[in-house]
Short mmCIF file of C-alpha atoms in Angstrom, two decimals:
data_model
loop_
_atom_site.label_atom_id
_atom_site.label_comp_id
_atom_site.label_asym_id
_atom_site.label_seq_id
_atom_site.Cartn_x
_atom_site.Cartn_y
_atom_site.Cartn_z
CA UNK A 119 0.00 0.00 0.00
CA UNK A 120 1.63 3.31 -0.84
CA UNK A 121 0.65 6.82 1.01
CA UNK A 122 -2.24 8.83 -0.13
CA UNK A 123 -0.43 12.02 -2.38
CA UNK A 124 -2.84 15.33 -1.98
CA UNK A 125 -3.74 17.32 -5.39
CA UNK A 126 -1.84 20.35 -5.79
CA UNK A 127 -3.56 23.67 -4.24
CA UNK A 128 -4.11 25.18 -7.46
CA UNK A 129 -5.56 22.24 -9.54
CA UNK A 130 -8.66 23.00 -10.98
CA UNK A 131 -10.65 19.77 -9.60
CA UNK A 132 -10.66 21.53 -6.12
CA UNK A 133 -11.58 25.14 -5.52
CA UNK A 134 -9.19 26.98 -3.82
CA UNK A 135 -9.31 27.93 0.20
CA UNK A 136 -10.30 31.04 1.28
CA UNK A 137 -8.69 33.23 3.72
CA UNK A 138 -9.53 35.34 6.70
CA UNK A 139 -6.97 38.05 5.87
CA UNK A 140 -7.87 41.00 3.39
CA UNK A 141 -5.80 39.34 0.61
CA UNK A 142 -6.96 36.52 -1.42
CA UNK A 143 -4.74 33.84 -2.19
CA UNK A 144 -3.87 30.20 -1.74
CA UNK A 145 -3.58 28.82 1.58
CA UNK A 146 -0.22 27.47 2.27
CA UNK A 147 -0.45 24.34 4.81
CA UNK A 148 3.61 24.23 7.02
CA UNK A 149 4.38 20.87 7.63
CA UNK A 150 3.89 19.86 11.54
CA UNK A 151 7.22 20.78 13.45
CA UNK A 152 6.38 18.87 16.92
CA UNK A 153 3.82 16.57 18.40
CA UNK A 154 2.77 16.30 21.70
CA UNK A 155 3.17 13.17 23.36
CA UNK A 156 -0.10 12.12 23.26
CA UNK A 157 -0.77 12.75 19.73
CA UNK A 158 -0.42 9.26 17.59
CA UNK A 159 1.18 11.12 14.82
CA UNK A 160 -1.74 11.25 11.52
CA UNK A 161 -2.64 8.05 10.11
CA UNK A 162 -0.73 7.79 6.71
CA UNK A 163 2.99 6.29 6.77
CA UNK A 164 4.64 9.19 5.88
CA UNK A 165 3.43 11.73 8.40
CA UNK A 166 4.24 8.44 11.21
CA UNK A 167 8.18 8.60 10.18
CA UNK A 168 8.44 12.06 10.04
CA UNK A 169 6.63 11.49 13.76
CA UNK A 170 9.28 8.61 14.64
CA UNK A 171 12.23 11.13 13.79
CA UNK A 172 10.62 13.81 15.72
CA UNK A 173 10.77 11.90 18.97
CA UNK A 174 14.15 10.13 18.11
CA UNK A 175 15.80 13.61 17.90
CA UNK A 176 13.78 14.10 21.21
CA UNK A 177 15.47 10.79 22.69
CA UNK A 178 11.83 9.40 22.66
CA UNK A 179 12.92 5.91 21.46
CA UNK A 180 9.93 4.04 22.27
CA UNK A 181 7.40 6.71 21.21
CA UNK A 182 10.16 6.66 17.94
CA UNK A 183 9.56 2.83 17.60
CA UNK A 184 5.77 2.81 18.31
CA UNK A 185 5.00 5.04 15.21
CA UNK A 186 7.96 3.38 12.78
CA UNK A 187 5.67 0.27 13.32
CA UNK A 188 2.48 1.72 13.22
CA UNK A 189 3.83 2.89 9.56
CA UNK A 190 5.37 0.06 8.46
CA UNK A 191 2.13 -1.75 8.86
CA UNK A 192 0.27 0.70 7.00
CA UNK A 193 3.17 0.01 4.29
CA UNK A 194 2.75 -3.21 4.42
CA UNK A 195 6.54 -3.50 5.33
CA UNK A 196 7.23 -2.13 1.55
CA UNK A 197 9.32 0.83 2.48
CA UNK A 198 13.04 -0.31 3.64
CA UNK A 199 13.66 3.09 5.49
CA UNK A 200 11.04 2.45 8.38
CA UNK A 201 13.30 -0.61 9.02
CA UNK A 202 16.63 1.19 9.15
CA UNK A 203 14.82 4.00 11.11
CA UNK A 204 13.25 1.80 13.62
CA UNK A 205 16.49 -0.09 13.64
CA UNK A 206 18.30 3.10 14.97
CA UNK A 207 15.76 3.54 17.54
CA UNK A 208 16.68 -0.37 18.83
CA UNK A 209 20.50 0.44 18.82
CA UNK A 210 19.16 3.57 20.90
CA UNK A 211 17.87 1.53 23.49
CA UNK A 212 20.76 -1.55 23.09
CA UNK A 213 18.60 -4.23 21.67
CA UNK A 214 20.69 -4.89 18.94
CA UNK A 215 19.07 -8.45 18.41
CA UNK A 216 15.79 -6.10 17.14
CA UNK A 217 17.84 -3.74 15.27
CA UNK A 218 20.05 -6.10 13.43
CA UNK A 219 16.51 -8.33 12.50
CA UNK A 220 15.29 -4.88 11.67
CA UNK A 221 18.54 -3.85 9.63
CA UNK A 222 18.18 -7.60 7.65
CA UNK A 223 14.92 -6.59 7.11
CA UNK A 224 15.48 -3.05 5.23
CA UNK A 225 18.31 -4.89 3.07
CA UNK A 226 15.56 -7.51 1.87
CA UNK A 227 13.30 -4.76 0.63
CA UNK A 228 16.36 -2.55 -0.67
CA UNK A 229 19.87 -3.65 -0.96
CA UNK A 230 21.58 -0.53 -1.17
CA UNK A 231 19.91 1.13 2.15
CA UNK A 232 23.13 2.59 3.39
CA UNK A 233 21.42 3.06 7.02
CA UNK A 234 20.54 -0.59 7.05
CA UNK A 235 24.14 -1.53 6.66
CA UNK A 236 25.63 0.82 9.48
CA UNK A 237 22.76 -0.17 11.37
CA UNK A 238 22.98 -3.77 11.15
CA UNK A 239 26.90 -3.55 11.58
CA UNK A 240 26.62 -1.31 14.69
CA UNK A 241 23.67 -4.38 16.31
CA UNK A 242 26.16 -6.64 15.23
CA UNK A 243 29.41 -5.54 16.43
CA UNK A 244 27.68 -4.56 19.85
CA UNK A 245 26.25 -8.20 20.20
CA UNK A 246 30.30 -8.92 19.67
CA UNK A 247 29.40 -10.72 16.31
CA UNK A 248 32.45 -9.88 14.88
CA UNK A 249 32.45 -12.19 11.58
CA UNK A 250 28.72 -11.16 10.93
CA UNK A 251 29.47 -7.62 10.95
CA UNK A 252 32.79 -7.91 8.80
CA UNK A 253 30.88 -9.40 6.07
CA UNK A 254 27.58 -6.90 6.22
CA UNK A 255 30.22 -4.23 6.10
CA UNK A 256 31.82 -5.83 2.95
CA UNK A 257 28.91 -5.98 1.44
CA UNK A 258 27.76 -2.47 1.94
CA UNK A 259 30.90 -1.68 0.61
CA UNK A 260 31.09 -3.63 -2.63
CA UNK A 261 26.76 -2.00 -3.25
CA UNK A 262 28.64 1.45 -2.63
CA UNK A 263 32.09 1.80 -4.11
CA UNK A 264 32.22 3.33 -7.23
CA UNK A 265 32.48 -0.01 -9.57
CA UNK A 266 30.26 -1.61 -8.16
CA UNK A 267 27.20 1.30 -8.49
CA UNK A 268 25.71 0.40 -12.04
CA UNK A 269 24.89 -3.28 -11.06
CA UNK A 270 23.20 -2.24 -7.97
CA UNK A 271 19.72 -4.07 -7.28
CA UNK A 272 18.22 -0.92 -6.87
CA UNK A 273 18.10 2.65 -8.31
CA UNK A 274 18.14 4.48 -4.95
CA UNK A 275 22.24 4.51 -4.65
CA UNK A 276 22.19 6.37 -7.73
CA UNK A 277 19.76 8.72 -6.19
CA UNK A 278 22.35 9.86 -2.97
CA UNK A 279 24.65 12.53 -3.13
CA UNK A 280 28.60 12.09 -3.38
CA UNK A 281 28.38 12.88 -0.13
CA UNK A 282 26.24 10.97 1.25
CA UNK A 283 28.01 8.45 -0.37
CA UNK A 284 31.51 9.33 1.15
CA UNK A 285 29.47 9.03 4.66
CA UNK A 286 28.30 5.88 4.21
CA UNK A 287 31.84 4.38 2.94
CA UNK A 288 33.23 5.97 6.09
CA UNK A 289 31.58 4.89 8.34
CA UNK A 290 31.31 1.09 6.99
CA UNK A 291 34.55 1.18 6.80
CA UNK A 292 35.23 2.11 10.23
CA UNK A 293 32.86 -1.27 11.36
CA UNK A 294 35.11 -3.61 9.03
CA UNK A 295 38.19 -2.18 10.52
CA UNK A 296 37.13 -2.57 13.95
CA UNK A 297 35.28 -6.13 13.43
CA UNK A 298 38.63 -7.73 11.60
CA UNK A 299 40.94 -6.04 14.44
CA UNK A 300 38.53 -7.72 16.94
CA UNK A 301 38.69 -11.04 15.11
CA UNK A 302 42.01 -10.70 14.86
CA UNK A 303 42.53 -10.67 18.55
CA UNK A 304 40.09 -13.41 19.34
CA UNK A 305 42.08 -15.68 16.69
CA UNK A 306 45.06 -14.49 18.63
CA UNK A 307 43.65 -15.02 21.81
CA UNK A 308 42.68 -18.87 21.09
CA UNK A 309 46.09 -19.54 19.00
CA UNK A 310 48.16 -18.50 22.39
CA UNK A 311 45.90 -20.76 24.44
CA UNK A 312 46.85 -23.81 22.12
CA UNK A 313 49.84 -25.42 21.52
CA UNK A 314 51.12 -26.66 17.70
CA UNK A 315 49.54 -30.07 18.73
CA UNK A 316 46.44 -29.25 19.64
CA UNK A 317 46.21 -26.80 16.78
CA UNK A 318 47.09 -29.74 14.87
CA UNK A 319 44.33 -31.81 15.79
CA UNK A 320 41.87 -29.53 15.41
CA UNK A 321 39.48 -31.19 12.71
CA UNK A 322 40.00 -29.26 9.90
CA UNK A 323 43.70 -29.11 10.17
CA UNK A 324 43.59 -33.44 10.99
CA UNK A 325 41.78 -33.87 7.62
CA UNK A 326 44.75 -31.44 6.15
CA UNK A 327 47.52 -34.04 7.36
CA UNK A 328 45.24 -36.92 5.70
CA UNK A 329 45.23 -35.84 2.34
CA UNK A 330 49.25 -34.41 2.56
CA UNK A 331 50.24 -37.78 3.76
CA UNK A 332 48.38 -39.70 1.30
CA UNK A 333 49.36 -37.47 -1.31
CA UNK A 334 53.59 -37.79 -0.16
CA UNK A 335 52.32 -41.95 -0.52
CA UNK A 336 51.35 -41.50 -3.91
CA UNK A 337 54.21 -39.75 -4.85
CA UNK A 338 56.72 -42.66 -3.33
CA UNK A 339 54.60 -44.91 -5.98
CA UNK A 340 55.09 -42.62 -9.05
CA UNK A 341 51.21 -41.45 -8.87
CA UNK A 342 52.29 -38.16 -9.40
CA UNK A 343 49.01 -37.29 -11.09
CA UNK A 344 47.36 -38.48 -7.89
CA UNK A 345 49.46 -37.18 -5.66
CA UNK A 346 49.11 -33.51 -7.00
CA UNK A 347 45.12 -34.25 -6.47
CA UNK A 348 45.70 -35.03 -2.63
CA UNK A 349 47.86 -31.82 -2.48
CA UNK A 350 44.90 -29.82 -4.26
CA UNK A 351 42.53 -31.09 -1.71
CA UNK A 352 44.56 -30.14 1.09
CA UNK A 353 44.93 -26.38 0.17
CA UNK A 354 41.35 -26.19 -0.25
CA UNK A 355 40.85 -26.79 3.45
CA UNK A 356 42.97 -23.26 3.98
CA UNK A 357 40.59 -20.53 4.60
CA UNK A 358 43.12 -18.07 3.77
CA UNK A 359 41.99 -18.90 0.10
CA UNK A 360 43.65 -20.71 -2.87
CA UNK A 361 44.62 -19.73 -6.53
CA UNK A 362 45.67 -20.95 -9.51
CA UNK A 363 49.06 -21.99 -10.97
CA UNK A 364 49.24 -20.44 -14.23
CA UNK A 365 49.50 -23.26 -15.89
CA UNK A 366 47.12 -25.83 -14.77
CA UNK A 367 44.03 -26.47 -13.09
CA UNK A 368 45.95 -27.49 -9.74
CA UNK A 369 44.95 -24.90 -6.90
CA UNK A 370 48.18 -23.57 -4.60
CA UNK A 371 47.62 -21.59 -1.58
CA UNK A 372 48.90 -17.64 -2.83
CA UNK A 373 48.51 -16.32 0.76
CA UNK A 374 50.72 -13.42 -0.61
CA UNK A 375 49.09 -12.28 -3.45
CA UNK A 376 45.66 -13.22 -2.59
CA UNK A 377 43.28 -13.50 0.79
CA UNK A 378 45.73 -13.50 3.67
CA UNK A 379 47.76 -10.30 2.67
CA UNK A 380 48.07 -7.72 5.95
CA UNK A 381 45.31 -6.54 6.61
CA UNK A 382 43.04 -9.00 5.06
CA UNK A 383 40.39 -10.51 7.03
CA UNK A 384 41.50 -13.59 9.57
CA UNK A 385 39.29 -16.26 9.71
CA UNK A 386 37.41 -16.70 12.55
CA UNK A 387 37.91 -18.62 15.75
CA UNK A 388 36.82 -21.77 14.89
CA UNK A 389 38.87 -21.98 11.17
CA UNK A 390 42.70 -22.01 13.21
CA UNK A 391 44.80 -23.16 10.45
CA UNK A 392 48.26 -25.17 11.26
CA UNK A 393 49.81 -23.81 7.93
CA UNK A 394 52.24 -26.33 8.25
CA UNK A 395 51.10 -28.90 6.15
CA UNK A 396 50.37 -26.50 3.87
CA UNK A 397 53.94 -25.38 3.13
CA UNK A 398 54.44 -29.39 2.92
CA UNK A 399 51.39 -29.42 0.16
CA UNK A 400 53.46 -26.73 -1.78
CA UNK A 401 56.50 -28.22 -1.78
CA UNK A 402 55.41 -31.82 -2.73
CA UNK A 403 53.20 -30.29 -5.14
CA UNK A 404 55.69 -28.52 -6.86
CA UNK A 405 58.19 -31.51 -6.74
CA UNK A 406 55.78 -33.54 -8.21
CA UNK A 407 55.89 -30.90 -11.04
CA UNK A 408 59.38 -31.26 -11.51
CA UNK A 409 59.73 -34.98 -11.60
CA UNK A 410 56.73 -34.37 -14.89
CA UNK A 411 59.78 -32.19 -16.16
CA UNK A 412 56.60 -29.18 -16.04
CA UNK A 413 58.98 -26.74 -14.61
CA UNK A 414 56.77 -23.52 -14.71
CA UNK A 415 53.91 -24.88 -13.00
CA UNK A 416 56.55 -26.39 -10.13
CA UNK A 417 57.71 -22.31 -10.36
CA UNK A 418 54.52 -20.86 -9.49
CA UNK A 419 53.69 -23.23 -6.84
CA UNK A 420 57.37 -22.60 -5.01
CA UNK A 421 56.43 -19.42 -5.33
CA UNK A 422 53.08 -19.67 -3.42
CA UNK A 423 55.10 -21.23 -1.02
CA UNK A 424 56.73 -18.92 -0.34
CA UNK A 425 54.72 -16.30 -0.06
CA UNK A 426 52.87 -18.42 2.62
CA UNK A 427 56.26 -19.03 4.44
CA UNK A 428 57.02 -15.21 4.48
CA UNK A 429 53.18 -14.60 6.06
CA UNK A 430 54.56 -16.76 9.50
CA UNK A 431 58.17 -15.41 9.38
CA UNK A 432 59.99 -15.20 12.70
CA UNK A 433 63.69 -14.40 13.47
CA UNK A 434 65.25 -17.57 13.88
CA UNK A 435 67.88 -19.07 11.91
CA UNK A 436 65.64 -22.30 11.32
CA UNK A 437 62.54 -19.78 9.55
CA UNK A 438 65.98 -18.18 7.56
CA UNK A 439 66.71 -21.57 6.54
CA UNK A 440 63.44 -23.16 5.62
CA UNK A 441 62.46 -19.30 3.23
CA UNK A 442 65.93 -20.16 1.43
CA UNK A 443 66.19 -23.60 0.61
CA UNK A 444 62.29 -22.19 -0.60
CA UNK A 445 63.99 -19.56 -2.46
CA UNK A 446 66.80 -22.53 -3.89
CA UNK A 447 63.76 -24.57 -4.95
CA UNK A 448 62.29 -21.63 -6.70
CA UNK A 449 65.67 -20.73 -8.44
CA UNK A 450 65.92 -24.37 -9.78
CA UNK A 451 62.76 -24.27 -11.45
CA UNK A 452 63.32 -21.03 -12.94
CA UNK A 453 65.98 -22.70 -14.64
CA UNK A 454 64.47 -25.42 -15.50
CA UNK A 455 61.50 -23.06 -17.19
CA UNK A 456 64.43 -20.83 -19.02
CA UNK A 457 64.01 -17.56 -16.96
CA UNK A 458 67.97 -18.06 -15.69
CA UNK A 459 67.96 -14.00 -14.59
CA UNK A 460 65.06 -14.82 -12.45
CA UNK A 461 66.72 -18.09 -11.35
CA UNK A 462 69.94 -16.22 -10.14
CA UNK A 463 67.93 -13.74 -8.58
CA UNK A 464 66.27 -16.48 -6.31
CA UNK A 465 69.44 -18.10 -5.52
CA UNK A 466 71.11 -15.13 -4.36
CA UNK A 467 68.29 -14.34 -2.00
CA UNK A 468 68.31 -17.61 -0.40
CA UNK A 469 72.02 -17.20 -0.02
CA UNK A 470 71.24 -13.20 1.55
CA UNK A 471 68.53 -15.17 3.48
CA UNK A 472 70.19 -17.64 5.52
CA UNK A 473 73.51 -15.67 6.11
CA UNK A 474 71.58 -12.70 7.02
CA UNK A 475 73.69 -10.68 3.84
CA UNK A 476 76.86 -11.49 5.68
CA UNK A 477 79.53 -13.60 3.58
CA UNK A 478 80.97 -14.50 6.31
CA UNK A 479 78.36 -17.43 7.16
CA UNK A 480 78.67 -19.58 4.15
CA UNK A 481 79.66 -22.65 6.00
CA UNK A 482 76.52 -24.37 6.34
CA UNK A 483 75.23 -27.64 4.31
CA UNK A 484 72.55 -25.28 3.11
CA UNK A 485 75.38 -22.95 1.84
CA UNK A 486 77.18 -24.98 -0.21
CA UNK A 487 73.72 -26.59 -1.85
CA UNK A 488 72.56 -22.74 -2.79
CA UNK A 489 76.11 -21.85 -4.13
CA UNK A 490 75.98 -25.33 -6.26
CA UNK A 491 72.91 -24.80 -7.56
CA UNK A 492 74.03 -21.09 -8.44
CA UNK A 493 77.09 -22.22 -10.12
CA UNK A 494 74.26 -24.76 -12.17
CA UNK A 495 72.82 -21.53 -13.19
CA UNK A 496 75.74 -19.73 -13.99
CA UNK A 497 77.06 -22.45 -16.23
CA UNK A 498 73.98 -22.57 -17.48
CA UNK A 499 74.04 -18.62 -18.98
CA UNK A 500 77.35 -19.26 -20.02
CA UNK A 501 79.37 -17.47 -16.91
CA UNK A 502 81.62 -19.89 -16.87
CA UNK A 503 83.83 -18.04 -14.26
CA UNK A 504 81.03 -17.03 -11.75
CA UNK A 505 80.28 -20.82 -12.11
CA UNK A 506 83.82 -22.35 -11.25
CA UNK A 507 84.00 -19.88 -7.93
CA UNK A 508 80.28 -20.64 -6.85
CA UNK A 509 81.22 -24.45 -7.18
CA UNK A 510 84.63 -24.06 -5.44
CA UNK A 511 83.20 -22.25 -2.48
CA UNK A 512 80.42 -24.93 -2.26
CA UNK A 513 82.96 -28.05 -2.27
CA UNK A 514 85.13 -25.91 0.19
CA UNK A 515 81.88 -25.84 2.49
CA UNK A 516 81.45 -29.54 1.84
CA UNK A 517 85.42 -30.60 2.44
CA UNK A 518 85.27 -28.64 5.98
CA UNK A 519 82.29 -30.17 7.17
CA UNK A 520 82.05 -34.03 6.00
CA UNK A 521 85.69 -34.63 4.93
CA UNK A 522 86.92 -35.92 1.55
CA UNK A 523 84.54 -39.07 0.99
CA UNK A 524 81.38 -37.52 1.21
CA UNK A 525 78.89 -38.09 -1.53
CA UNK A 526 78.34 -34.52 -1.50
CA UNK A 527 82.10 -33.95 -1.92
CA UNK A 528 82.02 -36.29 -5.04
CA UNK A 529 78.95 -34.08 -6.22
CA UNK A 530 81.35 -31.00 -6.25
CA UNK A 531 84.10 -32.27 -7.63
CA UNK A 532 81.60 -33.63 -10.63
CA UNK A 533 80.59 -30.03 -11.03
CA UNK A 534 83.87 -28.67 -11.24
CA UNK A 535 84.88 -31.57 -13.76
CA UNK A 536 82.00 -30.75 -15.92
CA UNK A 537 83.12 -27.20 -16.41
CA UNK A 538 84.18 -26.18 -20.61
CA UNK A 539 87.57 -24.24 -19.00
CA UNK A 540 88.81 -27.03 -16.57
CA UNK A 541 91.99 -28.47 -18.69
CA UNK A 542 91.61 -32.22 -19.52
CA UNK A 543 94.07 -33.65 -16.36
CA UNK A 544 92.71 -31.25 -14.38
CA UNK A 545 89.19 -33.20 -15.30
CA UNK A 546 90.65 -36.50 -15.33
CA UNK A 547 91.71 -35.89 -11.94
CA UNK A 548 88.28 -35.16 -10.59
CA UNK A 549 86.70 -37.39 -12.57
CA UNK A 550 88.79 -39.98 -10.40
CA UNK A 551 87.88 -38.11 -6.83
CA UNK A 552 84.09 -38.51 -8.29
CA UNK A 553 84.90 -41.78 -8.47
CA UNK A 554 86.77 -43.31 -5.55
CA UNK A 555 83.92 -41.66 -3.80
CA UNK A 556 80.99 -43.23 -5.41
CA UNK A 557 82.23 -46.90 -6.58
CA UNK A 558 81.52 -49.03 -3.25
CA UNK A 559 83.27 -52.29 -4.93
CA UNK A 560 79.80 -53.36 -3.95
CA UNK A 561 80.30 -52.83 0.16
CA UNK A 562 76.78 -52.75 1.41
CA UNK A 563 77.31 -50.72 4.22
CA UNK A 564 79.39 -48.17 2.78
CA UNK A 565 76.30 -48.05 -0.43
CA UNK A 566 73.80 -47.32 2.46
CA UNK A 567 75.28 -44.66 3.74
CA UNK A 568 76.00 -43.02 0.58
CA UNK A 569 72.96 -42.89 -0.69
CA UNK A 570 71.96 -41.38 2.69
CA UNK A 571 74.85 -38.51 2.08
CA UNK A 572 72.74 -37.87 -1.25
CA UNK A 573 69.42 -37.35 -1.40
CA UNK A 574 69.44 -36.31 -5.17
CA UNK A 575 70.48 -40.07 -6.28
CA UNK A 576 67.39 -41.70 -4.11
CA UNK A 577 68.59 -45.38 -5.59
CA UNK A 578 70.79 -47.95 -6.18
CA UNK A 579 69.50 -47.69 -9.86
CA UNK A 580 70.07 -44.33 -9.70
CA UNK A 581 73.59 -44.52 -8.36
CA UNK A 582 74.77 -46.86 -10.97
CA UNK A 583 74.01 -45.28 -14.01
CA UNK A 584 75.68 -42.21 -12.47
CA UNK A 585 78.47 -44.09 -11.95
CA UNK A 586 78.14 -45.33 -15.41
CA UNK A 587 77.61 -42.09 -16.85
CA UNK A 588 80.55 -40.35 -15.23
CA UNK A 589 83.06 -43.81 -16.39
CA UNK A 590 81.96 -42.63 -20.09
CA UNK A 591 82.50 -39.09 -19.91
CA UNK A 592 85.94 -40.24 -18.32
CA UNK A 593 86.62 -42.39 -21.21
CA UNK A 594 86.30 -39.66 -23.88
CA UNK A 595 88.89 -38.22 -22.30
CA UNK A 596 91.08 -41.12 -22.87
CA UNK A 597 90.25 -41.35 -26.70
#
């Protein structure tokens, strides 16, 4: 039912009104200023909210409320404003239960009633309903911002001025600052009362292990299709959102570039992520890639890793050390893609990483796999010198730590041998070192262990036709 409209005082269906004064003219009817607090306020809807804001400027909440409902019923609840109105009055008087119904209420009827949404996120955020107000503030935002104002439901955004329009931003914004900040501090609040393990068992990070483990089981098999599905289904369980690698369908959690950048939105209390088996999802993920020899897609999940390893940085050496052997990983497959500048770039931050910038440190095992991997790259772009000194310093690392039979040490001195400008005894002679170092004369013990020192060559097989490989290269230089 809409309000009754009167016919202008000049039409010529009704005869004009007479006055008492001398002069003859139209009588001009001043809209009521006040009501007396008996008086219900006229009986059409109209003339009952301008009564409602009369007596909420008064403070008169209930006498506010009592004619906002009287004229919503005569409106038969079309007119969104009453709502947002009468909702003011209920934050007046702290029932926010009534004003945020009341706020939900204007939004059904119009979506763009910028009262409703301060309204509803004031109820809300009073009732300490943090998550609820965050996302009625986001939405008021997204029916407000400037983008977003053609596709609006309604026509009445359109209708307020810029500056209403400014107001209304404000002050949503202001409730989604304050409800994340408070969510933020309950998440807080509940992480410090847990330890890892019970934030590990909590059921959505349990079903995380599940699929990670069965995924790294797949993998072992040579499932690698299937094991890049059980990694997929584990970053799905991350609230702080998932993307795209750029090259497939397979879904990495970005929590750099996408949901959990600072000042995002946390999740709430009951969504406490353990984000380590995430990082693990990434990494086997992108290994998994590698071993399908589809380098760029392994790049772009190392590099989601990443990301997600820099959002729970600390200052110990172990977080240095687990960002650069990231950054290593992400310099291989760079390589491995053909962006070599990018690749060196990554490799010298994981060396910058762990060492803190100072040269001085390079004496870890973690050192001497970076600077091997750089000299790969440097050989690679042809810098044959920068190549021969990154490989030297690495097999110096490698010679002070383990001593001179190391599988590692036979690694570096293959490296070195496989260098263009090393003369032909000088890679004769290392070829030998490799050698001595890797040929077991088929001593079971001393294969074990070996295969332990390297990780690269996971198996006997493995080890063999290395050792077979490096015998023939050898023997060209013989011929």
């Amino acid at each position: 039912m809409t309000a009754s409209v009167a016919p202008p005082l000049a039409s010529s269906s009704v005869p004009a009104v007479s006055s008492s004064s001398s002069s003859a003219g139209p009588c001009v009817v001043k809209k009521k200023e006040y009501w007396s607090s008996d008086e219900s306020g006229g009986s059409d809807a109209e003339t009952l909210r301008e009564a409602g804001n009369f007596f909420f400027k008064k403070k008169r909440f209930e006498k506010a409320i009592s004619h906002f409902t009287k004229a919503i019923e005569l409106d038969d609840g079309h007119n969104s404003k009453l709502y947002s109105n009468r909702a003011m009055c209920f934050n007046a008087r702290e029932e926010y239960r009534k004003a945020a119904d009341d706020a939900r209420l204007a939004l059904t009827v119009d979506a763009s009633n910028g009262k409703a949404y301060y309204q509803g996120c004031k109820a809300l955020f009073s009732m300490r309903e943090f998550a609820d107000c965050q996302t009625l503030a986001q939405k008021g935002l997204a029916v407000f911002s400037d983008d977003q104002t053609a596709g609006a439901s309604t026509s009445s955004v359109t209708q307020i001025t810029p500056a209403e329009r400014a107001s209304v931003i404000k002050l949503l914004t202001e409730h989604l600052q304050k409800a994340q900040s408070k969510l933020k501090a309950q998440l807080q609040d509940t992480v410090d009362a847990l330890d890892k393990e019970d934030i590990a068992k909590l059921p959505q990070n349990a079903e995380k292990r599940k699929f990670v483990a069965e995924g790294r089981r797949l993998y072992s098999t040579g499932d690698l299709t299937g094991a890049i599905s059980e990694f997929e289904q584990a970053l799905r369980l991350n609230p702080f959102g998932a993307t795209k690698t750029s090259a497939s369908s397979n879904p990495a959690a970005s929590s750099s570039s996408e949901r959990s950048r600072p000042g995002q939105p946390l999740v709430e209390e009951n969504l406490i992520m353990d984000l380590r088996p995430d990082l693990e999802a990434h990494e086997w993920m992108a290994k998994s890639f590698m071993r399908m020899r589809r380098p760029k897609e392994a790049y772009d999940v190392f590099k989601a890793q990443l990301a997600l390893r820099l959002k729970i940085e600390d200052q110990t050496q172990k977080c240095r050390d687990e960002i650069a052997e990231i950054y290593s990983n992400l310099g291989i497959a760079a390589k491995q893609s053909g962006n070599l500048p990018e690749a060196v770039e990554a490799l010298k931050n994981a060396l910058n990483t762990t060492t803190k910038g100072n040269e001085q440190s390079l004496s870890t095992p973690l050192c001497a796999q970076i600077l091997q991997n750089l000299g790969q790259i440097y050989r690679a772009s042809g810098e044959m010198e920068s190549a021969r000194d990154a490989y030297q310093r690495s097999l110096e690392i490698y010679l002070r730590l383990h001593g001179s039979s190391h599988g590692c040490v036979a690694l570096g001195h293959l490296c070195l041998a496989r260098l263009p400008s090393i003369t032909v005894a000088t890679r004769k002679d290392l070829y030998d070192k490799v050698l001595g170092i890797l040929d077991t004369k088929e001593d079971k013990k001393r294969l074990a262990t070996l295969l332990q020192e390297l990780p690269e060559v996971p198996s006997v097989e493995r080890l063999a036709a290395l050792i077979k490989q490096i015998q023939a290269e050898k023997a060209k230089l013989q011929v």
